[in-house]
Amino acid sequence: DTGVSQDPRHKITKRGQNVTFRCDPISEHNRLYWYRQTLGQGPEFLTYFQNEAQLEKSRLLSDRFSAERPKGSFSTLEIQRTEQGDSAMYLCASSTGLAGLADTQYFGPGTRLTVL
Amino acid sequence: KNQVEQSPQSLIILEGKNCTLQCNYTVSPFSNLRWYKQDTGRGPVSLTIMTFSENTKSNGRYTATLDADTKQSSLHITASQLSDSASYICVGSSGGSYIPTFGRGTSLIVHP
């Protein structure tokens, strides 16, 4: 257990429905990242937060995706009008925000999304 | 564009044997390189972290090497155990970005 938790662990939904995932980072960590991972691939960056500010978003993050981190604590990732191509593992990671080696990312267990 | 390439894509070995996984990286400006272990259905867990000035780093039965000139890294696993069955992901970080570059991973299966 890395100290990063995600909820739910598994989500099955029908195409066109909206889904929301939650990530609780390690409490003293300033940075929070969202990644998407499909089978046989490494994690792909989606977006990251420094405290409550969303500083960068990948082109992978279409307008159906939105992420928030109110008060710089937990974060949510919402996918609207889900498509079958959204089926993947969604990983959250947090880090201290310190420079260099100290900025190791600690990953949560992930949320496995299946869109039928 | 930063890139991390890993080989082999998959590897099957017998319990107790050693193995070596390879990583070629193009990350600029280079800051550090990490190896992560990812068990099936779980998030990645950091094994080793290396900067350009380090050429070897060990973590138990895991030993990572880094050649900054050829931009290659390897992860050597000694006396493999069934619990080593996982995906091993090489990750490069640049000094100019907070977003690391992930390889696709090598899937290792250890058979009894």
Short mmCIF file of C-alpha atoms in Angstrom, two decimals:
data_model
loop_
_atom_site.label_atom_id
_atom_site.label_comp_id
_atom_site.label_asym_id
_atom_site.label_seq_id
_atom_site.Cartn_x
_atom_site.Cartn_y
_atom_site.Cartn_z
CA ASP A 1 0.00 0.00 0.00
CA THR A 2 1.60 3.26 -1.18
CA GLY A 3 -0.78 5.51 0.74
CA VAL A 4 -2.64 6.66 -2.38
CA SER A 5 -6.19 5.37 -2.57
CA GLN A 6 -8.64 5.30 -5.46
CA ASP A 7 -12.35 4.64 -5.56
CA PRO A 8 -13.98 2.69 -7.03
CA ARG A 9 -11.53 -0.08 -7.94
CA HIS A 10 -13.78 -1.32 -10.73
CA LYS A 11 -16.53 0.38 -12.71
CA ILE A 12 -18.72 -1.11 -15.41
CA THR A 13 -20.93 1.30 -17.30
CA LYS A 14 -22.92 1.50 -20.49
CA ARG A 15 -21.86 3.63 -23.41
CA GLY A 16 -23.10 7.17 -23.06
CA GLN A 17 -23.19 7.22 -19.27
CA ASN A 18 -21.12 9.54 -17.10
CA VAL A 19 -18.63 8.19 -14.56
CA THR A 20 -16.60 9.83 -11.80
CA PHE A 21 -13.49 8.49 -10.11
CA ARG A 22 -11.90 9.69 -6.89
CA CYS A 23 -8.27 9.78 -5.82
CA ASP A 24 -7.00 10.49 -2.30
CA PRO A 25 -3.27 11.29 -2.40
CA ILE A 26 -0.71 11.05 0.38
CA SER A 27 -1.69 13.92 2.64
CA GLU A 28 1.48 16.04 2.43
CA HIS A 29 1.87 15.67 -1.34
CA ASN A 30 1.37 18.81 -3.42
CA ARG A 31 1.29 17.23 -6.86
CA LEU A 32 -1.36 14.89 -8.16
CA TYR A 33 -1.33 13.15 -11.53
CA TRP A 34 -3.89 11.22 -13.56
CA TYR A 35 -2.84 8.58 -16.07
CA ARG A 36 -4.65 6.15 -18.35
CA GLN A 37 -3.24 2.70 -19.01
CA THR A 38 -4.46 0.15 -21.54
CA LEU A 39 -3.42 -3.50 -21.69
CA GLY A 40 0.22 -4.01 -22.59
CA GLN A 41 1.02 -0.30 -22.52
CA GLY A 42 2.70 2.01 -20.04
CA PRO A 43 0.72 4.74 -18.30
CA GLU A 44 -0.23 7.70 -20.50
CA PHE A 45 -0.28 11.12 -18.91
CA LEU A 46 -3.68 12.85 -18.74
CA THR A 47 -3.30 15.81 -16.40
CA TYR A 48 -1.65 17.03 -13.23
CA PHE A 49 -2.29 19.43 -10.36
CA GLN A 50 0.00 21.50 -8.20
CA ASN A 51 -2.14 21.92 -5.10
CA GLU A 52 -5.57 22.96 -6.48
CA ALA A 53 -4.27 24.35 -9.78
CA GLN A 54 -4.52 22.18 -12.88
CA LEU A 55 -1.24 23.01 -14.61
CA GLU A 56 -1.14 20.78 -17.65
CA LYS A 57 -3.49 18.65 -19.69
CA SER A 58 -2.65 16.11 -22.35
CA ARG A 59 -4.23 16.22 -25.80
CA LEU A 60 -5.62 12.81 -24.80
CA LEU A 61 -7.91 14.65 -22.41
CA SER A 62 -10.84 15.41 -24.70
CA ASP A 63 -13.63 17.79 -23.71
CA ARG A 64 -15.53 14.79 -22.32
CA PHE A 65 -12.93 14.52 -19.56
CA SER A 66 -12.71 16.90 -16.64
CA ALA A 67 -10.62 16.78 -13.48
CA GLU A 68 -10.79 18.78 -10.30
CA ARG A 69 -8.82 19.04 -7.10
CA PRO A 70 -10.80 21.30 -4.77
CA LYS A 71 -8.81 22.60 -1.80
CA GLY A 72 -5.72 20.80 -3.05
CA SER A 73 -6.62 17.53 -1.38
CA PHE A 74 -8.52 14.71 -3.11
CA SER A 75 -9.15 14.80 -6.85
CA THR A 76 -11.94 13.62 -9.11
CA LEU A 77 -11.83 12.61 -12.76
CA GLU A 78 -15.12 12.67 -14.63
CA ILE A 79 -15.78 11.17 -18.03
CA GLN A 80 -18.98 12.27 -19.72
CA ARG A 81 -20.78 10.33 -22.45
CA THR A 82 -18.43 7.36 -22.12
CA GLU A 83 -17.29 5.50 -25.21
CA GLN A 84 -15.97 1.96 -25.52
CA GLY A 85 -12.52 3.39 -26.23
CA ASP A 86 -12.50 4.84 -22.72
CA SER A 87 -12.18 1.33 -21.28
CA ALA A 88 -8.85 1.32 -19.46
CA MET A 89 -7.18 1.47 -16.07
CA TYR A 90 -7.16 5.00 -14.67
CA LEU A 91 -4.22 5.58 -12.35
CA CYS A 92 -3.67 8.38 -9.88
CA ALA A 93 -0.25 9.29 -8.49
CA SER A 94 0.96 11.88 -6.04
CA SER A 95 4.35 13.39 -5.25
CA THR A 96 5.84 15.93 -2.89
CA GLY A 97 6.55 18.54 -5.55
CA LEU A 98 10.17 18.79 -4.42
CA ALA A 99 12.88 18.94 -7.05
CA GLY A 100 14.71 15.98 -8.58
CA LEU A 101 14.85 12.55 -6.99
CA ALA A 102 12.64 13.56 -4.11
CA ASP A 103 9.73 13.93 -6.49
CA THR A 104 9.00 10.21 -6.80
CA GLN A 105 5.43 9.51 -7.84
CA TYR A 106 3.47 7.11 -5.64
CA PHE A 107 0.68 5.38 -7.51
CA GLY A 108 -2.72 4.29 -6.32
CA PRO A 109 -4.16 0.86 -7.18
CA GLY A 110 -6.12 2.27 -10.11
CA THR A 111 -9.75 2.22 -11.24
CA ARG A 112 -10.56 -0.32 -13.94
CA LEU A 113 -13.26 1.11 -16.24
CA THR A 114 -15.21 -1.13 -18.61
CA VAL A 115 -17.60 0.54 -21.04
CA LEU A 116 -20.14 -1.85 -22.57
CA LYS B 1 10.29 14.36 -28.33
CA ASN B 2 11.17 12.30 -25.25
CA GLN B 3 10.95 8.54 -25.74
CA VAL B 4 11.57 5.37 -23.72
CA GLU B 5 11.83 2.01 -25.48
CA GLN B 6 11.94 -1.28 -23.60
CA SER B 7 12.91 -4.78 -24.61
CA PRO B 8 11.97 -7.53 -24.62
CA GLN B 9 8.22 -6.97 -24.66
CA SER B 10 7.76 -10.18 -22.68
CA LEU B 11 9.98 -12.74 -21.01
CA ILE B 12 9.39 -16.17 -19.48
CA ILE B 13 11.98 -17.69 -17.13
CA LEU B 14 12.18 -20.48 -14.60
CA GLU B 15 12.18 -19.78 -10.89
CA GLY B 16 15.69 -19.26 -9.57
CA LYS B 17 17.13 -18.01 -12.85
CA ASN B 18 18.51 -14.52 -13.48
CA CYS B 19 17.26 -12.14 -16.16
CA THR B 20 18.03 -8.71 -17.57
CA LEU B 21 15.56 -6.19 -18.94
CA GLN B 22 16.64 -3.38 -21.26
CA CYS B 23 15.64 0.26 -21.61
CA ASN B 24 16.78 2.82 -24.21
CA TYR B 25 15.82 6.39 -23.48
CA THR B 26 15.84 9.72 -25.23
CA VAL B 27 15.04 12.27 -22.55
CA SER B 28 16.36 15.79 -22.70
CA PRO B 29 17.55 17.44 -20.61
CA PHE B 30 18.03 14.24 -18.65
CA SER B 31 17.25 14.34 -14.93
CA ASN B 32 16.75 10.78 -13.73
CA LEU B 33 15.58 7.32 -14.69
CA ARG B 34 13.34 5.07 -12.63
CA TRP B 35 12.33 1.45 -12.81
CA TYR B 36 8.86 0.54 -11.56
CA LYS B 37 7.30 -2.87 -10.87
CA GLN B 38 3.62 -3.24 -11.65
CA ASP B 39 1.74 -6.31 -10.46
CA THR B 40 -1.33 -7.27 -12.48
CA GLY B 41 -4.28 -5.04 -11.60
CA ARG B 42 -2.20 -2.79 -9.34
CA GLY B 43 -0.44 0.56 -9.64
CA PRO B 44 3.31 0.77 -10.35
CA VAL B 45 5.73 0.75 -7.41
CA SER B 46 9.17 2.38 -7.62
CA LEU B 47 12.18 0.01 -7.50
CA THR B 48 15.18 2.23 -8.27
CA ILE B 49 15.99 5.85 -9.12
CA MET B 50 19.20 6.91 -10.88
CA THR B 51 20.72 10.18 -12.04
CA PHE B 52 23.29 10.57 -14.81
CA SER B 53 26.15 10.41 -12.28
CA GLU B 54 25.11 6.98 -10.99
CA ASN B 55 25.82 3.85 -13.01
CA THR B 56 24.55 1.18 -10.60
CA LYS B 57 21.80 1.06 -8.00
CA SER B 58 20.59 -2.01 -6.11
CA ASN B 59 17.39 -2.80 -4.28
CA GLY B 60 17.59 -6.33 -2.90
CA ARG B 61 17.66 -8.77 -5.80
CA TYR B 62 17.08 -5.92 -8.28
CA THR B 63 20.10 -4.10 -9.75
CA ALA B 64 19.71 -1.25 -12.20
CA THR B 65 22.50 0.10 -14.37
CA LEU B 66 22.69 3.34 -16.31
CA ASP B 67 24.98 4.29 -19.19
CA ALA B 68 24.48 8.01 -19.78
CA ASP B 69 26.68 7.97 -22.89
CA THR B 70 24.66 5.36 -24.76
CA LYS B 71 21.41 6.34 -23.02
CA GLN B 72 20.74 2.78 -21.97
CA SER B 73 19.60 1.26 -18.71
CA SER B 74 19.11 -2.30 -17.61
CA LEU B 75 17.35 -4.00 -14.72
CA HIS B 76 18.90 -7.26 -13.58
CA ILE B 77 16.88 -9.62 -11.42
CA THR B 78 18.85 -12.23 -9.50
CA ALA B 79 17.52 -15.61 -8.35
CA SER B 80 14.01 -14.92 -9.61
CA GLN B 81 10.97 -15.77 -7.51
CA LEU B 82 7.37 -16.43 -8.50
CA SER B 83 6.46 -13.06 -6.97
CA ASP B 84 8.70 -11.33 -9.52
CA SER B 85 6.05 -12.05 -12.17
CA ALA B 86 4.91 -8.54 -13.13
CA SER B 87 5.39 -5.74 -15.65
CA TYR B 88 8.58 -3.72 -15.27
CA ILE B 89 8.37 -0.16 -16.52
CA CYS B 90 11.26 2.16 -17.30
CA VAL B 91 10.53 5.87 -16.76
CA GLY B 92 12.66 8.84 -17.81
CA SER B 93 12.33 12.31 -16.34
CA SER B 94 13.68 15.49 -17.84
CA GLY B 95 14.72 18.62 -16.04
CA GLY B 96 12.37 20.67 -18.13
CA SER B 97 9.10 18.94 -17.27
CA TYR B 98 7.19 17.55 -14.31
CA ILE B 99 5.73 14.87 -16.57
CA PRO B 100 7.82 11.69 -16.87
CA THR B 101 8.04 9.55 -20.00
CA PHE B 102 6.97 5.95 -19.51
CA GLY B 103 8.06 2.93 -21.50
CA ARG B 104 5.55 0.24 -22.46
CA GLY B 105 7.00 -2.17 -19.95
CA THR B 106 8.40 -5.70 -20.08
CA SER B 107 6.04 -8.43 -18.93
CA LEU B 108 7.97 -11.00 -16.89
CA ILE B 109 6.55 -14.41 -16.07
CA VAL B 110 8.42 -16.65 -13.65
CA HIS B 111 7.45 -20.32 -13.83
CA PRO B 112 8.04 -22.82 -11.02
#
